Coordinates of C-alpha atoms and ligand atoms in Angstrom, one line a residue:
Chain A
M283 CA 144.9 185.9 86.3
A284 CA 143.5 183.0 88.3
M285 CA 140.4 183.6 90.5
S286 CA 140.7 183.9 94.2
I287 CA 140.1 180.7 96.1
E288 CA 136.8 182.1 97.5
E289 CA 135.5 183.0 94.0
L290 CA 136.6 179.6 92.7
K291 CA 134.7 177.8 95.5
E292 CA 131.6 179.9 94.8
K293 CA 131.6 179.0 91.1
I294 CA 132.3 175.4 91.8
L295 CA 129.4 175.2 94.2
D296 CA 127.1 177.0 91.8
K297 CA 127.9 174.4 89.1
A298 CA 127.3 171.6 91.5
L299 CA 124.0 173.0 92.7
N300 CA 122.6 174.3 89.5
G301 CA 124.4 172.6 86.6
P302 CA 122.7 169.9 84.6
K303 CA 124.8 167.1 85.9
A304 CA 124.3 166.2 89.6
Q305 CA 127.6 164.3 89.9
L306 CA 130.8 165.8 88.5
Y307 CA 134.4 164.8 88.1
V308 CA 137.0 167.2 89.4
K309 CA 138.0 167.9 85.7
D310 CA 134.5 169.1 85.1
F311 CA 135.4 172.1 87.3
H312 CA 138.6 173.0 85.4
A313 CA 136.7 175.0 82.8
I314 CA 135.4 177.4 85.5
D315 CA 138.9 178.9 85.6
P316 CA 141.3 177.8 83.0
D317 CA 144.0 179.8 84.7
A318 CA 143.7 178.0 88.0
S319 CA 146.0 175.0 88.4
P320 CA 144.3 171.6 88.6
R321 CA 145.7 171.4 92.2
A322 CA 144.0 174.6 93.2
V323 CA 140.7 173.4 91.7
K324 CA 141.0 170.1 93.5
N325 CA 141.8 171.9 96.8
A326 CA 138.8 174.2 96.4
A327 CA 136.4 171.4 95.7
N328 CA 137.8 169.3 98.6
D329 CA 137.4 172.4 100.9
L330 CA 133.7 172.5 100.0
V331 CA 133.4 168.9 101.1
K332 CA 135.1 169.7 104.4
E333 CA 132.6 172.6 104.9
G334 CA 129.7 170.1 104.3
K335 CA 128.4 171.9 101.2
M336 CA 129.4 169.1 98.8
V337 CA 129.9 165.4 99.2
F338 CA 132.1 162.8 97.6
W339 CA 130.4 160.0 95.7
S340 CA 132.8 157.0 95.1
S341 CA 132.3 153.7 93.3
G342 CA 135.4 152.6 95.1
S343 CA 137.6 153.0 92.0
T344 CA 136.8 156.5 91.1
T345 CA 135.4 159.6 92.9
M346 CA 132.9 162.3 91.9
Y347 CA 131.7 165.4 93.6
A348 CA 128.1 166.5 94.2
A349 CA 126.3 169.3 96.0
K350 CA 124.9 168.0 99.3
G351 CA 121.6 166.3 98.5
R352 CA 122.2 165.9 94.8
A353 CA 124.4 162.7 95.0
K354 CA 122.9 159.3 94.2
D355 CA 122.4 157.8 97.7
E356 CA 122.7 154.0 97.4
E357 CA 121.4 153.7 101.0
T358 CA 117.9 155.0 100.0
R359 CA 117.9 154.2 96.3
E360 CA 115.6 151.4 95.2
A361 CA 117.6 148.6 93.4
Chain B
M1299 CA 119.7 135.7 111.3
P1300 CA 119.0 132.1 110.1
K1301 CA 121.1 129.9 108.0
H1302 CA 120.1 129.6 104.3
V1303 CA 119.9 126.5 102.1
T1304 CA 123.0 127.0 99.9
P1305 CA 123.8 123.9 97.7
L1306 CA 125.9 126.0 95.2
M1307 CA 128.0 127.6 97.9
D1308 CA 128.4 124.2 99.6
E1309 CA 130.1 122.9 96.5
L1310 CA 132.9 125.3 97.1
E1311 CA 133.8 123.6 100.4
K1312 CA 134.7 120.4 98.6
G1313 CA 138.2 119.5 97.5
P1314 CA 141.6 119.7 99.3
W1315 CA 142.0 123.5 99.1
P1316 CA 141.0 126.1 101.7
S1317 CA 137.5 127.4 101.2
F1318 CA 136.3 130.9 101.8
V1319 CA 132.8 129.4 102.2
S1320 CA 133.9 127.4 105.2
D1321 CA 135.6 130.5 106.6
L1322 CA 132.3 132.4 106.2
K1323 CA 130.3 129.7 107.9
R1324 CA 132.8 129.5 110.8
Q1325 CA 132.6 133.3 111.3
A1326 CA 128.8 133.1 111.1
E1327 CA 128.7 130.9 114.1
K1328 CA 130.1 133.9 116.0
N1329 CA 128.4 136.6 113.9
P1330 CA 125.1 135.5 112.3
Q1331 CA 125.2 138.5 109.9
C1332 CA 127.6 136.3 107.9
W1333 CA 124.9 133.8 107.1
D1334 CA 123.4 136.5 104.9
I1335 CA 126.7 136.8 102.9
V1336 CA 126.5 133.1 102.2
G1337 CA 122.8 133.4 101.3
Q1338 CA 123.2 136.4 99.0
M1339 CA 126.1 134.8 97.2
E1340 CA 124.0 131.7 96.7
L1341 CA 121.3 133.9 95.1
S1342 CA 123.9 135.6 92.9
Y1343 CA 125.2 132.2 91.7
K1344 CA 121.6 131.2 90.9
D1345 CA 120.6 134.4 89.2
K1346 CA 124.1 134.7 87.5
M1347 CA 124.3 138.4 88.5
T1348 CA 125.6 140.4 91.4
H1349 CA 123.3 141.6 94.2
W1350 CA 125.6 144.3 95.4
K1351 CA 124.9 147.9 94.8
H1352 CA 128.0 149.6 93.9
G1353 CA 129.4 152.8 95.4
G1354 CA 127.9 155.6 97.5
I1355 CA 128.6 158.7 99.6
V1356 CA 129.8 156.9 102.8
G1357 CA 133.0 157.8 104.4
V1358 CA 134.4 159.3 107.6
F1359 CA 134.5 163.0 108.3
G1360 CA 137.4 164.8 106.6
Y1361 CA 138.3 161.8 104.4
G1362 CA 137.5 161.2 100.8
G1363 CA 138.7 157.7 100.6
G1364 CA 139.4 154.5 102.6
I1365 CA 135.7 153.5 102.8
V1366 CA 134.0 151.9 99.9
G1367 CA 130.2 151.9 100.0
R1368 CA 128.5 148.6 99.3
Y1369 CA 124.8 147.7 99.7
S1370 CA 122.6 144.7 99.1
D1371 CA 119.9 145.1 96.4
V1372 CA 117.9 142.5 98.2
P1373 CA 118.1 143.8 101.8
A1374 CA 114.7 142.4 102.8
Q1375 CA 115.9 138.9 102.1
F1376 CA 119.3 139.5 103.6
P1377 CA 119.2 142.2 106.3
G1378 CA 122.6 141.2 107.6
V1379 CA 124.2 142.6 104.5
A1380 CA 121.9 145.5 103.8
H1381 CA 124.9 147.7 104.3
F1382 CA 128.2 145.9 103.7
H1383 CA 130.9 148.6 103.4
T1384 CA 134.5 147.9 102.9
V1385 CA 137.2 149.6 105.0
R1386 CA 140.8 149.8 103.7
L1387 CA 143.5 150.1 106.3
N1388 CA 147.0 151.3 105.4
Q1389 CA 149.1 148.2 105.9
P1390 CA 152.6 148.6 107.5
S1391 CA 155.5 148.7 105.1
S1392 CA 156.3 145.2 103.9
K1393 CA 153.3 143.9 105.9
F1394 CA 155.3 143.4 109.1
Y1395 CA 152.7 143.2 111.9
R1396 CA 152.9 143.0 115.6
T1397 CA 150.6 140.1 116.7
D1398 CA 149.2 142.1 119.7
L1399 CA 148.1 144.8 117.3
L1400 CA 146.4 142.2 115.0
R1401 CA 144.5 140.7 117.9
K1402 CA 143.3 144.2 119.0
L1403 CA 142.3 144.9 115.4
C1404 CA 140.3 141.7 115.1
D1405 CA 138.5 142.5 118.4
L1406 CA 137.7 146.0 117.2
W1407 CA 136.4 144.6 113.9
E1408 CA 134.1 142.1 115.5
K1409 CA 132.7 144.9 117.6
H1410 CA 132.1 147.2 114.7
G1411 CA 131.8 144.9 111.6
S1412 CA 131.4 141.5 110.3
G1413 CA 134.7 140.2 111.5
M1414 CA 135.6 139.1 108.0
T1415 CA 138.9 140.4 106.6
N1416 CA 141.1 140.2 103.5
F1417 CA 144.8 140.1 104.1
H1418 CA 145.4 141.9 101.7
G1419 CA 143.6 143.6 98.8
S1420 CA 145.5 143.9 95.4
T1421 CA 146.5 147.4 96.2
G1422 CA 148.1 146.2 99.4
D1423 CA 145.7 147.4 102.1
L1424 CA 144.5 145.3 104.9
V1425 CA 140.8 145.1 104.0
L1426 CA 138.0 144.9 106.6
L1427 CA 134.9 143.5 104.8
G1428 CA 131.4 144.5 105.8
T1429 CA 130.0 147.1 108.2
R1430 CA 127.0 149.4 108.5
T1431 CA 127.1 153.2 107.9
E1432 CA 126.5 154.1 111.5
E1433 CA 129.5 152.0 112.6
L1434 CA 132.0 153.9 110.5
E1435 CA 132.7 156.9 112.7
P1436 CA 133.0 154.8 116.0
L1437 CA 135.3 152.3 114.2
F1438 CA 137.5 155.1 112.8
Y1439 CA 137.7 156.8 116.1
E1440 CA 138.9 153.7 118.0
L1441 CA 141.2 152.7 115.1
T1442 CA 143.0 156.1 115.1
H1443 CA 142.9 156.8 118.8
E1444 CA 143.5 153.4 120.3
L1445 CA 145.4 151.5 117.6
N1446 CA 147.1 154.6 116.0
W1447 CA 146.1 153.1 112.7
D1448 CA 145.0 155.0 109.6
L1449 CA 142.8 154.3 106.6
G1450 CA 144.3 153.7 103.1
G1451 CA 143.3 155.2 99.8
S1452 CA 140.5 154.5 97.4
G1453 CA 138.6 156.2 94.6
S1454 CA 140.5 158.9 92.6
N1455 CA 143.1 159.1 95.4
L1456 CA 146.7 158.1 95.6
R1457 CA 146.4 154.5 96.7
T1458 CA 148.1 153.1 99.7
P1459 CA 151.8 152.7 98.6
S1460 CA 153.3 149.2 99.1
C1461 CA 156.8 147.8 99.1
C1462 CA 158.8 144.5 99.1
L1463 CA 160.7 143.3 102.2
G1464 CA 163.6 145.3 101.0
K1465 CA 166.6 145.8 103.2
A1466 CA 164.8 144.4 106.2
R1467 CA 165.2 140.9 104.9
C1468 CA 166.7 140.8 101.5
E1469 CA 170.4 141.0 100.4
W1470 CA 169.4 142.1 96.9
S1471 CA 167.5 145.3 97.8
C1472 CA 169.2 148.1 96.0
Y1473 CA 167.5 150.8 98.1
D1474 CA 165.5 151.0 101.3
T1475 CA 162.1 150.2 99.9
Q1476 CA 160.4 150.5 103.3
A1477 CA 161.9 154.0 103.9
A1478 CA 160.7 155.1 100.4
C1479 CA 157.2 153.6 100.9
Y1480 CA 156.8 155.1 104.4
G1481 CA 158.3 158.4 103.2
M1482 CA 156.0 158.8 100.3
T1483 CA 153.0 157.7 102.4
M1484 CA 153.7 160.5 104.9
K1485 CA 154.6 163.1 102.3
Y1486 CA 151.4 162.5 100.3
Q1487 CA 148.8 162.1 103.1
D1488 CA 146.5 164.6 101.5
E1489 CA 146.6 162.8 98.2
I1490 CA 145.9 159.4 100.0
H1491 CA 142.9 160.7 102.0
R1492 CA 141.3 162.9 99.5
P1493 CA 140.7 162.6 95.7
A1494 CA 143.3 164.5 93.7
F1495 CA 143.4 162.9 90.3
P1496 CA 141.4 162.0 87.2
Y1497 CA 141.5 158.4 88.4
K1498 CA 143.3 156.1 90.8
F1499 CA 147.1 156.3 91.1
K1500 CA 149.4 153.7 92.6
F1501 CA 153.0 153.6 93.8
K1502 CA 154.9 150.4 94.5
F1503 CA 158.5 149.9 95.6
S1504 CA 160.6 146.8 94.8
G1505 CA 164.2 146.6 95.8
C1506 CA 165.3 144.7 92.7
A1507 CA 164.0 143.4 89.3
N1508 CA 162.6 140.2 91.0
D1509 CA 159.9 142.7 91.9
C1510 CA 158.2 140.9 94.8
V1511 CA 155.3 143.3 95.0
A1512 CA 154.6 143.0 91.2
A1513 CA 155.1 146.8 90.9
L1514 CA 155.7 146.5 87.2
A1515 CA 152.2 144.9 86.7
R1516 CA 150.2 146.8 89.2
S1517 CA 151.3 150.4 89.7
D1518 CA 151.1 153.6 87.7
L1519 CA 154.5 154.4 89.1
S1520 CA 156.9 151.7 90.2
A1521 CA 160.4 152.2 91.6
I1522 CA 162.5 149.1 90.9
G1523 CA 165.9 148.8 92.4
T1524 CA 168.9 148.5 90.2
W1525 CA 172.6 149.5 89.9
R1526 CA 174.7 151.5 87.5
D1527 CA 178.1 149.9 87.9
Q1528 CA 179.2 146.3 87.6
I1529 CA 177.8 143.1 89.0
R1530 CA 180.2 142.0 91.8
I1531 CA 181.7 138.7 91.0
N1532 CA 183.3 136.3 93.5
Q1533 CA 185.2 134.0 91.1
A1534 CA 186.0 131.5 93.9
E1535 CA 182.3 131.0 94.6
V1536 CA 181.6 130.7 90.8
K1537 CA 184.1 127.8 90.9
N1538 CA 182.3 126.3 93.9
Y1539 CA 179.0 126.3 92.0
I1540 CA 180.6 124.6 89.0
S1541 CA 182.3 122.0 91.2
G1542 CA 179.1 121.3 93.2
A1543 CA 180.6 122.5 96.5
N1544 CA 177.8 125.1 96.5
K1545 CA 174.5 123.2 96.2
P1546 CA 172.5 124.0 93.1
N1547 CA 169.2 125.9 93.9
G1548 CA 170.5 126.3 97.5
G1549 CA 169.7 122.6 98.0
G1550 CA 166.1 123.3 97.4
V1551 CA 165.5 120.7 94.7
P1552 CA 165.8 117.3 96.3
G1553 CA 167.9 114.8 94.3
K1554 CA 169.4 117.5 92.0
T1555 CA 173.1 117.4 91.8
G1556 CA 175.4 119.0 89.3
F1557 CA 175.2 122.5 88.0
D1558 CA 175.7 123.4 84.3
I1559 CA 176.6 127.1 84.3
Q1560 CA 176.4 127.2 80.5
K1561 CA 172.8 125.9 80.4
E1562 CA 171.4 127.4 83.6
V1563 CA 173.0 130.8 83.6
I1564 CA 174.9 131.9 80.5
A1565 CA 172.4 130.5 77.9
L1566 CA 169.5 132.1 79.9
C1567 CA 171.0 135.6 80.1
P1568 CA 168.4 137.6 78.1
T1569 CA 171.1 139.8 76.6
G1570 CA 173.7 137.2 76.0
C1571 CA 176.3 139.2 77.8
M1572 CA 177.9 136.5 79.8
W1573 CA 180.7 134.0 78.9
M1574 CA 183.4 131.8 80.4
E1575 CA 187.1 132.5 79.8
G1576 CA 188.7 129.3 81.0
D1577 CA 187.2 129.0 84.5
T1578 CA 186.6 132.7 84.9
L1579 CA 183.1 134.1 84.5
K1580 CA 182.9 137.3 82.4
I1581 CA 180.1 139.8 82.1
D1582 CA 179.8 142.7 79.7
D1583 CA 178.0 145.0 82.1
A1584 CA 177.2 147.6 79.4
E1585 CA 174.9 145.0 77.8
C1586 CA 173.4 143.6 81.0
T1587 CA 169.8 144.6 81.6
R1588 CA 169.9 143.9 85.4
C1589 CA 167.3 141.2 85.1
M1590 CA 168.5 139.4 88.2
H1591 CA 168.5 135.9 86.7
C1592 CA 172.2 135.2 87.2
L1593 CA 172.2 136.6 90.7
N1594 CA 169.2 134.5 91.6
V1595 CA 170.9 131.3 90.4
M1596 CA 174.3 132.0 92.0
P1597 CA 173.7 134.3 95.0
K1598 CA 177.0 133.4 96.7
A1599 CA 178.9 134.3 93.6
L1600 CA 177.1 137.3 92.2
R1601 CA 175.8 140.4 93.8
P1602 CA 174.3 143.7 92.6
G1603 CA 176.8 146.5 91.9
L1604 CA 177.5 149.2 94.5
D1605 CA 176.2 152.3 92.7
Q1606 CA 172.6 151.5 93.5
G1607 CA 169.3 153.3 92.9
A1608 CA 166.1 152.6 91.0
S1609 CA 164.5 152.6 87.6
I1610 CA 161.1 154.3 87.3
M1611 CA 158.5 152.5 85.2
M1612 CA 155.1 154.0 84.6
G1613 CA 151.7 153.2 83.3
A1614 CA 150.9 149.6 84.4
K1615 CA 147.2 148.8 84.8
A1616 CA 144.5 146.1 84.8
P1617 CA 142.1 145.8 81.9
I1618 CA 139.4 148.4 82.4
L1619 CA 139.1 150.6 79.3
D1620 CA 141.8 148.9 77.3
G1621 CA 143.8 145.7 77.8
A1622 CA 146.1 145.1 80.8
Q1623 CA 149.6 146.5 80.4
L1624 CA 152.9 146.4 82.2
G1625 CA 154.8 149.6 83.2
T1626 CA 157.0 151.2 80.6
L1627 CA 160.6 152.3 81.5
I1628 CA 160.5 156.0 81.8
V1629 CA 163.5 157.1 83.9
P1630 CA 166.4 154.7 83.6
F1631 CA 168.1 155.6 86.9
I1632 CA 167.7 157.8 89.9
K1633 CA 169.4 157.7 93.3
M1634 CA 167.0 156.7 96.2
N1635 CA 168.4 158.7 99.0
P1636 CA 166.4 158.5 102.3
D1637 CA 168.5 161.3 103.9
G1638 CA 167.6 163.6 101.1
E1639 CA 163.9 162.6 101.5
F1640 CA 164.1 160.9 98.1
E1641 CA 164.3 164.2 96.3
E1642 CA 164.9 162.7 92.9
L1643 CA 161.9 160.4 93.3
V1644 CA 159.7 163.3 94.4
E1645 CA 160.8 165.3 91.4
V1646 CA 159.7 162.5 89.1
I1647 CA 156.4 162.0 90.8
E1648 CA 155.4 165.6 90.8
K1649 CA 156.5 166.3 87.2
C1650 CA 154.2 163.4 86.2
W1651 CA 151.3 164.4 88.5
D1652 CA 151.4 168.0 87.3
W1653 CA 151.0 166.9 83.7
W1654 CA 148.4 164.1 84.4
M1655 CA 146.1 166.2 86.6
E1656 CA 145.8 168.6 83.7
N1657 CA 145.9 166.2 80.7
G1658 CA 144.5 162.9 82.0
K1659 CA 140.9 162.3 81.1
N1660 CA 138.2 161.2 83.6
R1661 CA 138.7 157.6 84.5
E1662 CA 141.8 157.3 82.4
R1663 CA 144.8 155.6 84.0
L1664 CA 148.2 157.2 83.5
G1665 CA 149.2 154.3 81.2
E1666 CA 146.2 155.1 78.9
S1667 CA 147.0 158.8 78.9
I1668 CA 150.6 157.9 77.8
Q1669 CA 149.2 155.6 75.1
R1670 CA 146.9 158.4 73.9
V1671 CA 149.6 161.1 73.5
G1672 CA 152.4 158.7 72.6
L1673 CA 155.6 157.9 74.5
P1674 CA 157.7 160.6 72.8
T1675 CA 155.3 163.3 74.0
F1676 CA 155.3 161.9 77.5
L1677 CA 159.1 161.7 77.5
R1678 CA 159.2 165.4 76.7
V1679 CA 156.9 166.1 79.6
M1680 CA 159.2 164.1 81.9
E1681 CA 162.2 165.9 80.3
I1682 CA 163.9 162.6 79.5
E1683 CA 166.0 162.0 76.3
A1684 CA 164.7 159.0 74.4
L1685 CA 167.0 156.0 74.7
P1686 CA 167.1 152.8 72.7
Q1687 CA 165.6 151.1 75.8
H1688 CA 162.4 153.2 75.3
V1689 CA 161.9 151.7 71.9
K1690 CA 159.4 148.8 72.0
E1691 CA 159.6 147.7 68.3
P1692 CA 161.0 148.8 65.0
R1693 CA 159.0 151.6 63.5
S1694 CA 156.1 150.7 61.1
N1695 CA 155.1 154.3 60.4
P1696 CA 157.2 155.9 57.7
Y1697 CA 156.4 159.5 58.6
V1698 CA 158.9 161.5 60.6
F1699 CA 157.5 164.6 62.4
W1700 CA 159.8 167.4 63.3
R1701 CA 159.1 169.9 66.0
D1702 CA 159.8 173.6 65.4
E1703 CA 162.8 173.6 67.6
E1704 CA 164.4 170.6 65.8
V1705 CA 164.4 172.4 62.5
P1706 CA 167.0 175.1 61.8
G1707 CA 165.0 178.3 61.4
G1708 CA 161.8 176.7 62.7
F1709 CA 158.5 176.6 60.8
E1710 CA 157.7 180.3 61.3
R1711 CA 157.4 182.2 58.0
D1712 CA 156.3 185.6 57.0
V1713 CA 153.0 185.0 55.1
K1714 CA 153.2 188.4 53.4
E1715 CA 156.7 187.7 52.1
F1716 CA 155.5 184.3 50.9
R1717 CA 152.4 185.7 49.1
K1718 CA 154.6 188.4 47.5
K1719 CA 156.5 185.6 45.7
H1720 CA 153.6 183.2 45.0
A1721 CA 150.2 184.9 44.8
Q1722 CA 150.4 187.3 41.9
Ligands
HEM1061 C1 159.0 169.7 43.6 C2 157.7 169.5 43.5 C3 157.0 168.2 44.0 C4 157.5 167.2 44.8 C5 158.9 167.1 45.4 C6 156.5 166.3 45.0 C7 156.6 165.1 45.7 C8 155.6 164.2 45.8 C9 155.7 163.0 46.5 C10 157.0 162.4 47.2 C11 154.6 162.3 46.4 C12 154.2 161.0 46.9 C13 154.5 160.0 45.8 C14 154.1 158.6 46.3 O1 154.0 158.3 47.5 O2 153.8 157.7 45.5 C15 153.7 163.2 45.7 C16 152.4 162.9 45.4 C17 151.5 163.7 44.7 N1 151.8 164.9 44.2 FE1 153.6 165.8 44.3 N2 155.4 166.7 44.3 C18 155.7 167.9 43.7 C19 154.8 168.7 43.0 C20 153.5 168.4 42.7 C21 152.6 169.3 41.9 C22 153.1 170.5 41.3 C23 151.4 168.7 41.9 C24 150.1 169.1 41.3 C25 149.9 170.2 40.7 C26 151.5 167.4 42.7 C27 150.5 166.6 42.9 C28 150.7 165.4 43.6 C29 149.6 164.4 43.8 C30 148.1 164.5 43.3 C31 150.1 163.4 44.5 C32 149.4 162.1 44.9 C33 149.7 161.0 43.9 C34 149.0 159.8 44.3 O3 147.8 159.8 44.7 O4 149.6 158.7 44.5 N3 152.8 167.3 43.2 N4 154.3 164.3 45.4
HEM1062 C1 133.6 162.0 42.5 C2 134.9 162.3 42.4 C3 136.0 161.7 43.1 C4 136.1 160.4 43.7 C5 135.0 159.4 43.8 C6 137.4 160.3 44.3 C7 137.8 159.2 44.9 C8 139.1 159.1 45.5 C9 139.6 157.9 46.2 C10 138.8 156.7 46.5 C11 140.8 158.2 46.5 C12 141.8 157.2 47.4 C13 141.7 157.6 48.8 C14 142.7 156.7 49.6 O1 143.3 155.8 49.1 O2 142.8 157.0 50.8 C15 141.2 159.5 46.1 C16 142.4 160.1 46.3 C17 142.7 161.3 45.8 N1 141.9 162.2 45.0 FE1 140.0 161.8 44.6 N2 138.1 161.4 44.0 C18 137.3 162.3 43.3 C19 137.6 163.5 42.9 C20 138.8 164.1 43.0 C21 139.2 165.4 42.5 C22 138.2 166.4 41.7 C23 140.5 165.7 42.8 C24 141.4 166.9 42.5 C25 141.0 168.0 42.1 C26 141.0 164.5 43.5 C27 142.2 164.4 44.1 C28 142.6 163.3 44.8 C29 144.0 163.2 45.3 C30 145.1 164.2 45.2 C31 144.0 161.9 46.0 C32 145.2 161.3 46.7 C33 145.0 161.7 48.2 C34 146.1 161.0 49.0 O3 146.9 160.3 48.5 O4 146.1 161.2 50.2 N3 139.9 163.6 43.6 N4 140.1 160.0 45.4
SF4_1063 S1 162.0 142.6 95.1 FE1 164.2 142.1 95.1 S2 164.9 143.2 96.9 FE2 162.7 143.1 97.1 S3 162.3 141.3 98.4 FE3 162.1 140.7 96.2 S4 164.2 139.9 95.7 FE4 164.4 141.1 97.6
SF4_1064 S1 171.5 140.3 85.4 FE1 170.4 139.3 83.7 S2 171.1 140.5 81.9 FE2 172.6 140.9 83.6 S3 174.2 139.4 83.3 FE3 172.8 138.5 84.7 S4 171.4 137.3 83.5 FE4 172.5 138.7 82.1

């Protein structure tokens, strides 16, 4: 049985906030609920961005997710 | 912002060809920020390394694509390019623009950005080059509210689809490429604006095998127009080519007279399926690969068949992890029916996505995933029977692996029964 969308979002946010890696690929969230479809996991993560709890970090060719405040911010990063 | 001394950049203004350095300098007269682009590039050429910082968290609210963050790593020297974000705009199908809209867009871009553009990026988007973070939301607001224009895709999103001129201009188009491109763009808005995949994914639509958008080389999924029945032959026009009444190459090669159908058409047919019987041209359509060569050379005499649709090729990519590769034929033929909202195309796309979202690795293009699991496995995913056309080369591996369902009785056995016979 797949988790409810709310439970999935909670666990995703927890991993993004407290996991060892600050920036995660969407696939890094798949293990949270192996029964959830990749589309449901993607939608849950994207919802968290819409709610302002997570942000996208993109190189331009690929995209990662991070909890707000944990992403590498090129604007303030020293070269 | 002052001009910089840029001897290396100035070199690139020499010679008879157009120069992006001259373009930058011309724009800098209007927008001095552009002097810093020239200055920073000069420094990069001197240091032999880039001075751009790559990536970031910039974007517009609600979107996870379309804006690509770029920053200078020497902003104190070049404050004009401290932020220099790229904005991708979804180009109209086949890149047909209204000039009034282009003028408005240029005005908008000079107000909110550097004024520098790229028509177009490799994906197909109209690219606006260089703006600051605080300009992004105002730019996006005016773009969407005044010009009714949207951003394209970037990152791990579906990238902005693109198509050839198709039926708008071209007699060879075997389906309405613009309708397909627009239809898929509207259907997959969520995938274009927000990341959905392990890596980027591109669609491109060409109306025939001439492939004017280079779909075969550039897209994870390309739909290339083709036909199932016979090439339509007008034998009277064939004779006119042979006699010279129809000018060779449409008169496009000055001084060229005479047309050798044997040399220029029949001998160049890649499958050798054409021949003359007296003065009648014959084609063995079962052997024809629909390469378009003969139709290109004799457009008045030969036309695509009437049972038209598209072949689906998958897995093209540029050299990132592995070498570059062209798309591989996956689905030989589908009908491309705009009235049915391209249902056969949608089925192919979604079957592929469902598998790739689960099985693709981070930053692995579809073509690399296919290579990793092998084409036979991917064909099973796509529920396609393997055809001779799927075979790239004769086998070099002597092992034949059978799957359970291919073997009468399968591989299941009763271990206890087996032990009874052998383990005593
Ligand atoms: C009906 C019974 C058997 C069949 C049909 C069979 C068949 C084969 C075949 C086709 C090969 C490959 C030969 C090659 O590629 O050069 C092979 C190799 C081998 N077989 Fe059997 N085999 C049988 C029984 C056995 C038994 C009973 C043993 C040992 C107790 C054995 C030990 C080996 C070994 C060690 C090799 C590898 C030889 C090498 O290194 O080239 N086989 N066998
Ligand atoms: C120090 C002891 C051993 C050494 C250095 C050794 C070395 C090798 C080497 C170099 C090969 C060729 C591998 C290849 O071509 O890919 C081989 C194959 C083989 N050895 Fe040994 N071996 C040793 C002991 C044994 C023993 C004790 C057995 C059986 C009880 C054995 C059974 C085999 C078999 C069946 C093959 C063929 C495997 C195949 O064809 O795939 N070996 N061994
Ligand atoms: S790809 Fe074919 S149909 Fe499309 S514009 Fe080129 S020649 Fe015409
Ligand atoms: S389309 Fe190509 S393969 Fe087919 S008959 Fe013409 S030249 Fe030969």
